[in-house]
Structure formats: C-alpha cells, structure tokens
Amino acid sequence: MKKLLAISLSIVAMCFGAVAAWAQESAKENVPNDALLRDVNTSQYVSEGSRAYLAKNYKHAIVFYNKALEQEMKAPTLEQNVWRVVVDNLGYSYYSIGNNSKAKEVFEYGSAKDDKFPMFYYNLACLYAEMNDLDNALAKLTLAFKYKDNMISGERLPNPATDSSFAGYLGNERFRRVLAELTSR
C-alpha cells in the first residue's frame, strides 16, 4: 500500500488546482450565493484534508475528508476525480492509522458509488491481502485490472508484484498465476 501513497500524493497535487479553478469558475458563472458557499466549504474541506494528508497527519486528514464527504452526500458539487481522491485518501488515511475496518468501509463506499474506478478495488485487494484473505484479494484485484483503463489521467495502476501488501503471496502459485494472467492483458 505504500505505492498508493505516492500515487495519491500526485493525484492530490493535481486536484488542488482543479478545486481552485472550479471554485473560481463557479464564482464567474453567478452561482447562487448559498450554492457557492456550499461549494467553497466543500472545497475548503478537501483542501485542508489534502494539506493534512500530504503532511502525513492522517488523523486530521480524516476529519476534513469526512466533512467534505458529508457535504457531498447532501449536495454533490465535487468534480468526479476530486471526489475519487477524497474517498481514496480518506480510506488510505484510516489504513495508515491502523483502522482497517474503517478503511474497508470507505473503499467499499467508493466502489459502490463509482463501480468502475480501479483504485477502490485495488485498495480493497491490498486490505484483503493484509487480512490473509486471498480469495477476496484476488477477486478485488481482478476488478481493479478489469477497470484499469478508468484510472485518473496520468496515473497507472500499481504493480501488485512490488506492493508490500502482496509480499506474503509472491510464493503462492495461485496468486502468481492470477497475477500473470492479469498483467498480460
């Protein structure tokens, strides 16, 4: 899962610009004041969560990303890739503080709302692998590779063969066979 941090950091940097540009566009388009305030608040939560995330202050990132998601559930305003980053970073933040059950819940929420985004499945595969559940790890990994073309532009799906989450399975024949099949596509 350490590779996920590097990927998430580059996505966060990209999304900072997208959030700022989006907020400026909303202001230019004469969006009603209450909607603009709601949008700015959500964007501010995303921004603060991302600052904390980049500083590896995952407990604070969780607070702000949760607030951003609460706002989104009431009135969606975030661009799809920004929303994806919020969910992905929130799940990774929970994972980083050792709360795997909450991380799993967040990634499952993400995959239920955006069922073709591969990183949610990849993250779930990592969690299942670390919980010694090879069947579910392979099932989620298969979905991640199925939707690999839906990555955020400029990003690539991590290589499970070099991901520490799967290190314990590198000697497992079934894992190696499935991985070879997935990476040959």
Coordinates of N, CA, C and O in Angstrom, one line a residue:
M1 N 0.8 -1.2 0.0 CA 0.0 0.0 0.0 C 0.9 1.3 0.0 O 0.3 2.3 -0.2
K2 N 2.1 1.1 0.2 CA 3.0 2.3 0.2 C 3.0 3.0 -1.1 O 3.2 4.2 -1.2
K3 N 2.9 2.2 -2.2 CA 2.9 2.8 -3.5 C 1.6 3.6 -3.7 O 1.6 4.6 -4.4
L4 N 0.6 3.3 -3.0 CA -0.7 4.1 -3.1 C -0.4 5.5 -2.6 O -1.0 6.4 -3.1
L5 N 0.4 5.7 -1.6 CA 0.7 7.0 -1.0 C 1.3 7.8 -2.1 O 0.9 9.0 -2.3
A6 N 2.3 7.3 -2.9 CA 2.9 8.1 -3.9 C 1.9 8.5 -5.0 O 1.9 9.6 -5.5
I7 N 1.1 7.5 -5.4 CA 0.1 7.8 -6.4 C -0.9 8.8 -5.9 O -1.3 9.8 -6.5
S8 N -1.4 8.7 -4.6 CA -2.3 9.6 -4.0 C -1.8 11.0 -3.9 O -2.5 12.0 -4.1
L9 N -0.5 11.1 -3.6 CA 0.1 12.4 -3.5 C 0.1 13.2 -4.8 O -0.2 14.4 -4.9
S10 N 0.4 12.5 -5.9 CA 0.4 13.2 -7.2 C -1.0 13.5 -7.6 O -1.3 14.6 -8.2
I11 N -2.0 12.7 -7.3 CA -3.4 13.0 -7.6 C -3.8 14.2 -6.7 O -4.5 15.1 -7.3
V12 N -3.4 14.3 -5.5 CA -3.8 15.4 -4.6 C -3.3 16.7 -5.2 O -4.0 17.7 -5.3
A13 N -2.0 16.7 -5.7 CA -1.5 17.9 -6.3 C -2.3 18.3 -7.5 O -2.6 19.5 -7.6
M14 N -2.6 17.4 -8.3 CA -3.4 17.7 -9.5 C -4.8 18.3 -9.1 O -5.3 19.2 -9.7
C15 N -5.4 17.7 -8.1 CA -6.7 18.1 -7.7 C -6.8 19.5 -7.0 O -7.8 20.1 -7.0
F16 N -5.7 19.8 -6.3 CA -5.6 21.2 -5.7 C -5.9 22.2 -6.7 O -6.8 23.1 -6.5
G17 N -5.3 22.1 -7.9 CA -5.5 23.1 -9.0 C -6.9 23.0 -9.5 O -7.5 24.0 -9.8
A18 N -7.4 21.8 -9.6 CA -8.8 21.6 -10.2 C -9.8 22.2 -9.2 O -10.8 22.8 -9.7
V19 N -9.7 22.0 -8.0 CA -10.6 22.5 -7.0 C -10.6 24.1 -7.0 O -11.7 24.7 -7.1
A20 N -9.4 24.7 -7.0 CA -9.3 26.1 -7.1 C -9.9 26.7 -8.4 O -10.7 27.6 -8.3
A21 N -9.6 26.1 -9.5 CA -10.1 26.5 -10.8 C -11.6 26.4 -10.8 O -12.4 27.3 -11.3
W22 N -12.1 25.3 -10.3 CA -13.6 25.0 -10.3 C -14.3 26.1 -9.4 O -15.3 26.6 -9.8
A23 N -13.7 26.4 -8.3 CA -14.4 27.4 -7.4 C -14.4 28.8 -8.1 O -15.4 29.5 -8.0
Q24 N -13.3 29.1 -8.8 CA -13.3 30.4 -9.5 C -14.3 30.4 -10.6 O -15.0 31.4 -10.8
E25 N -14.4 29.3 -11.3 CA -15.4 29.2 -12.4 C -16.8 29.4 -11.9 O -17.7 30.1 -12.4
S26 N -17.1 28.8 -10.7 CA -18.4 28.9 -10.1 C -18.7 30.3 -9.8 O -19.9 30.8 -10.0
A27 N -17.8 31.0 -9.3 CA -18.0 32.4 -8.9 C -18.2 33.3 -10.2 O -19.1 34.2 -10.1
K28 N -17.6 33.0 -11.3 CA -17.8 33.7 -12.5 C -19.2 33.5 -13.1 O -19.7 34.3 -13.8
E29 N -19.7 32.3 -12.9 CA -21.0 31.9 -13.5 C -22.2 32.4 -12.7 O -23.3 31.9 -13.0
N30 N -22.0 33.2 -11.8 CA -23.1 33.8 -11.0 C -24.0 32.7 -10.3 O -25.2 32.7 -10.4
V31 N -23.3 31.7 -9.7 CA -23.9 30.7 -9.0 C -24.6 31.3 -7.8 O -24.0 32.2 -7.2
P32 N -25.8 30.9 -7.4 CA -26.4 31.5 -6.2 C -25.5 31.4 -5.0 O -24.8 30.5 -4.9
N33 N -25.6 32.5 -4.2 CA -24.7 32.6 -3.0 C -24.7 31.4 -2.1 O -23.6 30.9 -1.7
D34 N -25.8 30.8 -1.8 CA -25.8 29.6 -0.9 C -25.1 28.4 -1.6 O -24.4 27.7 -0.9
A35 N -25.3 28.2 -2.9 CA -24.6 27.1 -3.6 C -23.1 27.4 -3.6 O -22.3 26.5 -3.4
L36 N -22.7 28.6 -3.9 CA -21.3 29.0 -3.9 C -20.6 28.8 -2.5 O -19.6 28.2 -2.4
L37 N -21.3 29.2 -1.5 CA -20.8 28.9 -0.1 C -20.6 27.5 0.2 O -19.7 27.0 0.7
R38 N -21.6 26.7 -0.2 CA -21.6 25.2 0.0 C -20.4 24.7 -0.8 O -19.6 23.9 -0.3
D39 N -20.2 25.1 -2.0 CA -19.1 24.6 -2.9 C -17.8 25.0 -2.3 O -16.9 24.2 -2.2
V40 N -17.6 26.2 -1.8 CA -16.4 26.7 -1.3 C -16.1 25.9 0.0 O -15.0 25.5 0.2
N41 N -17.1 25.7 0.8 CA -16.9 24.9 2.1 C -16.4 23.5 1.8 O -15.5 23.0 2.4
T42 N -17.0 22.9 0.8 CA -16.6 21.5 0.5 C -15.2 21.6 0.0 O -14.3 20.8 0.4
S43 N -14.9 22.5 -0.9 CA -13.5 22.7 -1.4 C -12.5 23.0 -0.3 O -11.4 22.5 -0.4
Q44 N -12.9 23.8 0.6 CA -12.0 24.1 1.7 C -11.8 22.8 2.6 O -10.6 22.6 3.0
Y45 N -12.8 22.0 2.8 CA -12.6 20.7 3.5 C -11.6 19.9 2.7 O -10.7 19.2 3.3
V46 N -11.8 19.8 1.4 CA -10.9 19.0 0.6 C -9.5 19.5 0.7 O -8.5 18.8 0.9
S47 N -9.3 20.8 0.6 CA -8.0 21.5 0.6 C -7.3 21.2 2.0 O -6.2 20.8 2.0
E48 N -8.1 21.4 3.1 CA -7.5 21.2 4.4 C -7.2 19.7 4.6 O -6.1 19.3 5.2
G49 N -8.0 18.8 4.1 CA -7.8 17.4 4.2 C -6.5 17.0 3.5 O -5.7 16.2 3.9
S50 N -6.4 17.6 2.3 CA -5.2 17.3 1.5 C -3.9 17.8 2.1 O -2.9 17.2 2.0
R51 N -4.0 19.0 2.7 CA -2.8 19.5 3.3 C -2.4 18.6 4.4 O -1.2 18.3 4.6
A52 N -3.3 18.1 5.2 CA -3.0 17.2 6.3 C -2.5 15.9 5.8 O -1.5 15.3 6.3
Y53 N -3.1 15.4 4.7 CA -2.7 14.1 4.1 C -1.3 14.2 3.6 O -0.5 13.3 3.8
L54 N -1.0 15.3 2.9 CA 0.4 15.5 2.4 C 1.4 15.6 3.5 O 2.6 15.2 3.3
A55 N 1.0 16.1 4.6 CA 1.9 16.2 5.8 C 1.9 14.9 6.6 O 2.6 14.8 7.6
K56 N 1.2 13.9 6.1 CA 1.1 12.6 6.7 C 0.4 12.7 8.1 O 0.7 11.9 9.0
N57 N -0.4 13.7 8.3 CA -1.2 13.9 9.5 C -2.5 13.3 9.2 O -3.5 14.0 9.0
Y58 N -2.6 11.9 9.2 CA -3.8 11.2 8.8 C -5.0 11.4 9.6 O -6.1 11.4 9.1
K59 N -4.8 11.6 10.9 CA -5.9 11.8 11.8 C -6.7 13.1 11.4 O -7.9 13.2 11.4
H60 N -5.9 14.2 11.1 CA -6.5 15.4 10.7 C -7.1 15.3 9.3 O -8.2 15.9 9.0
A61 N -6.4 14.6 8.5 CA -7.0 14.4 7.1 C -8.3 13.7 7.2 O -9.3 14.1 6.5
I62 N -8.5 12.8 8.1 CA -9.8 12.1 8.2 C -10.9 13.0 8.6 O -12.0 13.0 8.0
V63 N -10.6 13.9 9.5 CA -11.6 14.9 9.9 C -12.1 15.7 8.8 O -13.3 15.8 8.5
F64 N -11.2 16.3 8.0 CA -11.6 17.2 6.9 C -12.2 16.4 5.7 O -13.2 16.8 5.1
Y65 N -11.6 15.3 5.4 CA -12.2 14.5 4.3 C -13.6 14.0 4.6 O -14.5 13.9 3.8
N66 N -13.8 13.6 5.9 CA -15.1 13.2 6.3 C -16.1 14.3 6.1 O -17.3 14.1 5.7
K67 N -15.7 15.5 6.5 CA -16.6 16.7 6.4 C -16.9 17.0 4.9 O -18.1 17.3 4.6
A68 N -15.9 16.8 4.1 CA -16.1 17.0 2.6 C -17.1 16.0 2.1 O -18.1 16.3 1.4
L69 N -17.0 14.7 2.5 CA -17.9 13.7 2.1 C -19.3 13.9 2.6 O -20.3 13.6 1.9
E70 N -19.4 14.4 3.9 CA -20.8 14.7 4.4 C -21.4 15.7 3.5 O -22.6 15.6 3.2
Q71 N -20.7 16.8 3.2 CA -21.3 17.8 2.3 C -21.7 17.2 0.9 O -22.7 17.5 0.4
E72 N -20.8 16.4 0.4 CA -21.1 15.7 -0.9 C -22.3 14.9 -0.9 O -23.1 14.8 -1.8
M73 N -22.6 14.2 0.2 CA -23.7 13.3 0.3 C -25.0 14.2 0.3 O -26.0 13.7 -0.2
K74 N -24.9 15.4 0.9 CA -26.1 16.2 0.9 C -26.4 16.9 -0.4 O -27.5 17.0 -0.8
A75 N -25.3 17.4 -1.0 CA -25.4 18.1 -2.3 C -24.1 18.0 -3.0 O -23.1 18.7 -2.8
P76 N -24.0 17.0 -3.9 CA -22.8 16.8 -4.7 C -22.3 18.0 -5.5 O -23.1 18.6 -6.2
T77 N -21.1 18.4 -5.3 CA -20.5 19.5 -6.1 C -19.1 19.2 -6.6 O -18.7 19.9 -7.5
L78 N -18.5 18.2 -6.1 CA -17.1 18.0 -6.5 C -17.0 17.3 -7.9 O -17.8 16.5 -8.2
E79 N -16.0 17.7 -8.6 CA -15.7 17.1 -9.9 C -15.3 15.6 -9.5 O -14.8 15.3 -8.5
Q80 N -15.6 14.7 -10.5 CA -15.5 13.3 -10.2 C -14.1 12.9 -9.7 O -14.0 12.1 -8.7
N81 N -13.1 13.3 -10.4 CA -11.7 12.9 -9.9 C -11.4 13.5 -8.6 O -10.6 12.8 -7.8
V82 N -11.9 14.7 -8.2 CA -11.6 15.2 -6.9 C -12.3 14.3 -5.9 O -11.7 14.0 -4.8
W83 N -13.6 14.0 -6.1 CA -14.3 13.1 -5.2 C -13.6 11.8 -5.1 O -13.4 11.2 -4.0
R84 N -13.0 11.2 -6.2 CA -12.3 10.0 -6.1 C -11.1 10.1 -5.2 O -10.8 9.2 -4.4
V85 N -10.4 11.2 -5.3 CA -9.2 11.4 -4.5 C -9.6 11.5 -3.0 O -8.9 11.0 -2.1
V86 N -10.7 12.2 -2.7 CA -11.1 12.4 -1.3 C -11.4 11.0 -0.7 O -11.0 10.7 0.3
V87 N -12.2 10.2 -1.5 CA -12.5 8.9 -0.9 C -11.2 8.0 -0.8 O -11.0 7.4 0.2
D88 N -10.4 8.0 -1.8 CA -9.2 7.2 -1.8 C -8.3 7.7 -0.7 O -7.8 6.8 0.1
N89 N -8.1 8.9 -0.5 CA -7.2 9.4 0.6 C -7.8 9.2 1.9 O -7.1 9.0 2.9
L90 N -9.1 9.3 2.1 CA -9.8 9.0 3.3 C -9.6 7.6 3.7 O -9.2 7.3 4.9
G91 N -9.8 6.7 2.8 CA -9.5 5.3 3.1 C -8.1 5.0 3.4 O -7.8 4.3 4.4
Y92 N -7.2 5.6 2.7 CA -5.8 5.4 3.0 C -5.4 6.0 4.3 O -4.6 5.4 5.1
S93 N -6.0 7.1 4.7 CA -5.7 7.7 6.0 C -6.2 6.7 7.1 O -5.4 6.6 8.1
Y94 N -7.3 6.2 7.0 CA -7.8 5.2 8.0 C -6.8 4.0 8.1 O -6.5 3.5 9.1
Y95 N -6.4 3.5 6.9 CA -5.5 2.4 6.8 C -4.2 2.8 7.6 O -3.6 2.0 8.3
S96 N -3.7 4.0 7.3 CA -2.4 4.5 7.9 C -2.4 4.6 9.4 O -1.4 4.5 10.0
I97 N -3.6 4.8 10.0 CA -3.7 4.8 11.5 C -4.1 3.5 12.1 O -4.3 3.4 13.2
G98 N -4.2 2.5 11.2 CA -4.4 1.1 11.7 C -5.9 0.8 11.8 O -6.2 -0.3 12.3
N99 N -6.8 1.6 11.2 CA -8.2 1.3 11.3 C -8.6 0.6 10.0 O -9.3 1.3 9.1
N100 N -8.3 -0.6 9.8 CA -8.5 -1.3 8.5 C -10.0 -1.5 8.3 O -10.5 -1.5 7.1
S101 N -10.8 -1.7 9.3 CA -12.3 -1.9 9.1 C -12.9 -0.6 8.5 O -13.7 -0.7 7.6
K102 N -12.5 0.5 9.0 CA -13.0 1.8 8.5 C -12.5 2.1 7.1 O -13.2 2.5 6.2
A103 N -11.2 1.7 6.9 CA -10.6 1.9 5.5 C -11.4 1.0 4.5 O -11.8 1.5 3.4
K104 N -11.7 -0.2 4.9 CA -12.5 -1.1 4.0 C -13.9 -0.5 3.8 O -14.4 -0.5 2.6
E105 N -14.5 0.0 4.8 CA -15.8 0.6 4.7 C -15.8 1.8 3.7 O -16.7 1.9 2.8
V106 N -14.8 2.6 3.7 CA -14.6 3.8 2.8 C -14.4 3.3 1.4 O -15.1 3.8 0.5
F107 N -13.5 2.3 1.2 CA -13.3 1.8 -0.2 C -14.5 1.1 -0.7 O -14.8 1.2 -1.9
E108 N -15.2 0.4 0.1 CA -16.5 -0.2 -0.4 C -17.5 0.8 -0.7 O -18.2 0.7 -1.7
Y109 N -17.6 1.9 0.0 CA -18.5 3.0 -0.3 C -18.1 3.6 -1.7 O -18.9 3.8 -2.5
G110 N -16.8 3.8 -1.8 CA -16.3 4.4 -3.1 C -16.7 3.5 -4.3 O -17.2 3.9 -5.3
S111 N -16.4 2.2 -4.1 CA -16.7 1.2 -5.2 C -18.2 1.1 -5.5 O -18.6 0.8 -6.6
A112 N -19.0 1.3 -4.5 CA -20.5 1.2 -4.6 C -21.0 2.5 -5.4 O -21.9 2.4 -6.2
K113 N -20.4 3.6 -5.2 CA -20.8 4.9 -5.8 C -20.1 5.0 -7.2 O -20.7 5.7 -8.1
D114 N -18.9 4.5 -7.4 CA -18.2 4.6 -8.6 C -17.6 3.3 -8.9 O -16.4 3.0 -8.7
D115 N -18.4 2.4 -9.5 CA -18.0 1.0 -9.6 C -17.1 0.6 -10.7 O -16.7 -0.5 -10.9
K116 N -16.6 1.6 -11.4 CA -15.6 1.4 -12.5 C -14.3 2.1 -12.2 O -13.4 2.1 -13.1
F117 N -14.1 2.6 -11.0 CA -12.8 3.2 -10.7 C -11.9 2.1 -10.0 O -12.2 1.6 -9.0
P118 N -10.8 1.8 -10.7 CA -10.0 0.7 -10.3 C -9.3 0.8 -8.9 O -9.1 -0.2 -8.2
M119 N -8.9 2.0 -8.5 CA -8.2 2.2 -7.3 C -9.0 1.7 -6.0 O -8.4 1.2 -5.1
F120 N -10.3 1.9 -6.0 CA -11.0 1.4 -4.9 C -10.9 -0.1 -4.8 O -10.8 -0.6 -3.7
Y121 N -11.0 -0.8 -5.9 CA -10.8 -2.3 -5.9 C -9.4 -2.6 -5.5 O -9.2 -3.6 -4.7
Y122 N -8.4 -1.9 -6.0 CA -7.0 -2.2 -5.7 C -6.8 -2.1 -4.2 O -6.1 -2.9 -3.6
N123 N -7.3 -1.0 -3.6 CA -7.1 -0.8 -2.2 C -7.8 -1.9 -1.4 O -7.2 -2.3 -0.4
L124 N -9.0 -2.3 -1.8 CA -9.6 -3.4 -1.1 C -8.8 -4.7 -1.2 O -8.7 -5.4 -0.3
A125 N -8.2 -4.9 -2.4 CA -7.4 -6.1 -2.6 C -6.2 -6.0 -1.6 O -5.9 -7.1 -1.0
C126 N -5.6 -4.9 -1.5 CA -4.5 -4.7 -0.5 C -5.0 -5.1 0.9 O -4.3 -5.8 1.6
L127 N -6.1 -4.5 1.3 CA -6.6 -4.8 2.6 C -6.9 -6.3 2.8 O -6.5 -6.8 3.9
Y128 N -7.5 -6.9 1.9 CA -7.8 -8.3 2.0 C -6.5 -9.1 2.1 O -6.4 -10.1 2.8
A129 N -5.6 -8.7 1.3 CA -4.3 -9.5 1.3 C -3.7 -9.3 2.7 O -3.1 -10.3 3.2
E130 N -3.7 -8.2 3.3 CA -3.1 -8.0 4.6 C -3.9 -8.7 5.7 O -3.4 -8.9 6.8
M131 N -5.2 -9.0 5.4 CA -6.0 -9.7 6.3 C -6.0 -11.2 6.0 O -6.8 -12.0 6.6
N132 N -5.0 -11.6 5.2 CA -4.8 -13.1 4.8 C -6.1 -13.7 4.2 O -6.4 -14.9 4.4
D133 N -6.8 -12.9 3.4 CA -8.0 -13.4 2.7 C -7.7 -13.4 1.2 O -8.0 -12.4 0.5
L134 N -7.0 -14.4 0.7 CA -6.5 -14.5 -0.7 C -7.7 -14.5 -1.7 O -7.6 -13.8 -2.7
D135 N -8.8 -15.2 -1.4 CA -9.9 -15.2 -2.3 C -10.5 -13.8 -2.6 O -10.6 -13.4 -3.7
N136 N -10.7 -13.0 -1.5 CA -11.3 -11.7 -1.8 C -10.2 -10.8 -2.3 O -10.5 -9.9 -3.1
A137 N -9.0 -10.9 -1.9 CA -7.9 -10.1 -2.5 C -7.8 -10.3 -4.0 O -7.7 -9.3 -4.8
L138 N -7.9 -11.6 -4.5 CA -7.8 -11.8 -5.9 C -9.0 -11.4 -6.6 O -9.0 -10.8 -7.8
A139 N -10.2 -11.5 -6.0 CA -11.4 -11.0 -6.6 C -11.4 -9.5 -6.8 O -11.7 -9.0 -7.9
K140 N -10.9 -8.8 -5.8 CA -10.8 -7.3 -6.0 C -9.7 -6.9 -6.9 O -9.9 -5.9 -7.7
L141 N -8.6 -7.6 -6.9 CA -7.5 -7.3 -7.8 C -8.0 -7.5 -9.3 O -7.6 -6.7 -10.1
T142 N -8.8 -8.6 -9.5 CA -9.3 -8.8 -10.8 C -10.2 -7.7 -11.3 O -10.1 -7.2 -12.4
L143 N -11.0 -7.1 -10.4 CA -11.8 -6.0 -10.7 C -11.0 -4.7 -11.0 O -11.3 -4.0 -11.9
A144 N -9.9 -4.6 -10.2 CA -9.1 -3.4 -10.4 C -8.5 -3.5 -11.8 O -8.4 -2.4 -12.5
F145 N -8.0 -4.6 -12.2 CA -7.4 -4.8 -13.6 C -8.5 -4.7 -14.7 O -8.2 -4.2 -15.8
K146 N -9.6 -5.1 -14.4 CA -10.7 -5.0 -15.4 C -11.0 -3.6 -15.7 O -11.3 -3.2 -16.9
Y147 N -10.9 -2.7 -14.7 CA -11.2 -1.3 -14.9 C -10.0 -0.4 -15.0 O -10.1 0.8 -14.9
K148 N -8.8 -1.0 -15.3 CA -7.6 -0.2 -15.2 C -7.5 1.0 -16.2 O -6.8 1.9 -16.0
D149 N -8.3 0.9 -17.3 CA -8.4 2.0 -18.2 C -9.1 3.2 -17.7 O -9.2 4.3 -18.3
N150 N -9.7 3.1 -16.5 CA -10.5 4.2 -15.9 C -9.7 4.9 -14.8 O -10.3 5.6 -14.0
M151 N -8.4 4.7 -14.8 CA -7.6 5.5 -13.9 C -7.7 7.0 -14.2 O -8.0 7.4 -15.3
I152 N -7.4 7.8 -13.2 CA -7.3 9.2 -13.4 C -6.2 9.5 -14.4 O -5.1 8.9 -14.3
S153 N -6.4 10.4 -15.4 CA -5.4 10.7 -16.4 C -4.0 10.9 -15.8 O -3.9 11.7 -14.9
G154 N -3.0 10.2 -16.4 CA -1.7 10.4 -16.0 C -1.3 9.4 -14.9 O -0.1 9.3 -14.5
E155 N -2.2 8.7 -14.4 CA -1.9 7.7 -13.3 C -2.0 6.3 -13.9 O -2.6 6.0 -14.9
R156 N -1.3 5.4 -13.2 CA -1.3 3.9 -13.6 C -1.6 3.1 -12.4 O -1.3 3.5 -11.2
L157 N -2.2 2.0 -12.6 CA -2.5 1.0 -11.6 C -1.2 0.5 -11.0 O -0.3 0.2 -11.8
P158 N -1.0 0.4 -9.7 CA 0.2 -0.1 -9.1 C 0.5 -1.6 -9.5 O -0.5 -2.3 -9.9
N159 N 1.7 -2.0 -9.4 CA 2.1 -3.4 -9.7 C 2.0 -4.2 -8.4 O 2.8 -4.0 -7.5
P160 N 1.1 -5.1 -8.3 CA 0.9 -5.9 -7.1 C 2.2 -6.7 -6.8 O 2.5 -7.0 -5.6
A161 N 3.0 -7.1 -7.8 CA 4.2 -7.9 -7.6 C 5.2 -7.1 -6.7 O 6.1 -7.7 -6.1
T162 N 5.1 -5.8 -6.7 CA 6.1 -5.0 -6.0 C 5.4 -4.2 -4.8 O 6.1 -3.4 -4.1
D163 N 4.2 -4.5 -4.6 CA 3.4 -3.9 -3.5 C 3.6 -4.7 -2.2 O 3.3 -5.9 -2.2
S164 N 4.0 -4.1 -1.1 CA 4.2 -4.8 0.1 C 3.0 -5.5 0.7 O 3.1 -6.5 1.4
S165 N 1.8 -5.0 0.3 CA 0.6 -5.7 0.7 C 0.5 -7.2 0.2 O -0.1 -8.0 0.9
F166 N 1.1 -7.4 -0.9 CA 1.0 -8.7 -1.5 C 2.3 -9.6 -1.4 O 2.4 -10.7 -1.9
A167 N 3.3 -9.0 -0.6 CA 4.6 -9.7 -0.5 C 4.4 -11.1 0.0 O 5.2 -12.0 -0.4
G168 N 3.5 -11.3 0.9 CA 3.3 -12.7 1.5 C 2.8 -13.7 0.5 O 2.8 -14.9 0.8
Y169 N 2.3 -13.2 -0.6 CA 1.7 -14.1 -1.6 C 2.6 -14.4 -2.8 O 2.2 -15.1 -3.7
L170 N 3.7 -13.7 -2.8 CA 4.6 -13.9 -4.0 C 5.0 -15.3 -4.3 O 5.3 -15.7 -5.4
G171 N 5.1 -16.1 -3.2 CA 5.4 -17.5 -3.4 C 4.2 -18.4 -3.6 O 4.4 -19.6 -3.8
N172 N 3.0 -17.9 -3.6 CA 1.8 -18.6 -3.7 C 1.5 -18.8 -5.2 O 1.4 -17.9 -6.0
E173 N 1.5 -20.1 -5.6 CA 1.3 -20.4 -7.0 C 0.0 -19.8 -7.6 O 0.0 -19.3 -8.7
R174 N -1.1 -19.9 -6.9 CA -2.4 -19.3 -7.3 C -2.3 -17.8 -7.5 O -2.7 -17.3 -8.6
F175 N -1.7 -17.1 -6.6 CA -1.5 -15.7 -6.7 C -0.7 -15.4 -7.9 O -1.0 -14.5 -8.7
R176 N 0.5 -16.0 -8.1 CA 1.3 -15.8 -9.2 C 0.6 -16.0 -10.6 O 0.8 -15.3 -11.5
R177 N -0.1 -17.1 -10.6 CA -0.9 -17.4 -11.8 C -1.9 -16.4 -12.2 O -1.9 -15.9 -13.3
V178 N -2.7 -15.9 -11.2 CA -3.7 -14.9 -11.4 C -3.0 -13.6 -11.8 O -3.4 -12.9 -12.7
L179 N -2.0 -13.3 -11.1 CA -1.2 -12.0 -11.4 C -0.7 -12.0 -12.8 O -0.8 -11.0 -13.5
A180 N -0.1 -13.1 -13.2 CA 0.5 -13.2 -14.6 C -0.6 -13.1 -15.6 O -0.5 -12.4 -16.6
E181 N -1.8 -13.7 -15.3 CA -2.9 -13.5 -16.3 C -3.4 -12.1 -16.3 O -3.7 -11.5 -17.4
L182 N -3.5 -11.4 -15.2 CA -4.0 -10.0 -15.1 C -3.0 -9.1 -15.8 O -3.5 -8.1 -16.5
T183 N -1.8 -9.2 -15.6 CA -0.8 -8.3 -16.1 C -0.5 -8.5 -17.6 O 0.2 -7.7 -18.2
S184 N -0.9 -9.7 -18.1 CA -0.7 -9.9 -19.6 C -1.7 -9.4 -20.5 O -1.6 -9.3 -21.7
R185 N -2.8 -8.8 -19.9 CA -3.9 -8.3 -20.7 C -3.6 -6.9 -21.2 O -2.9 -6.1 -20.7

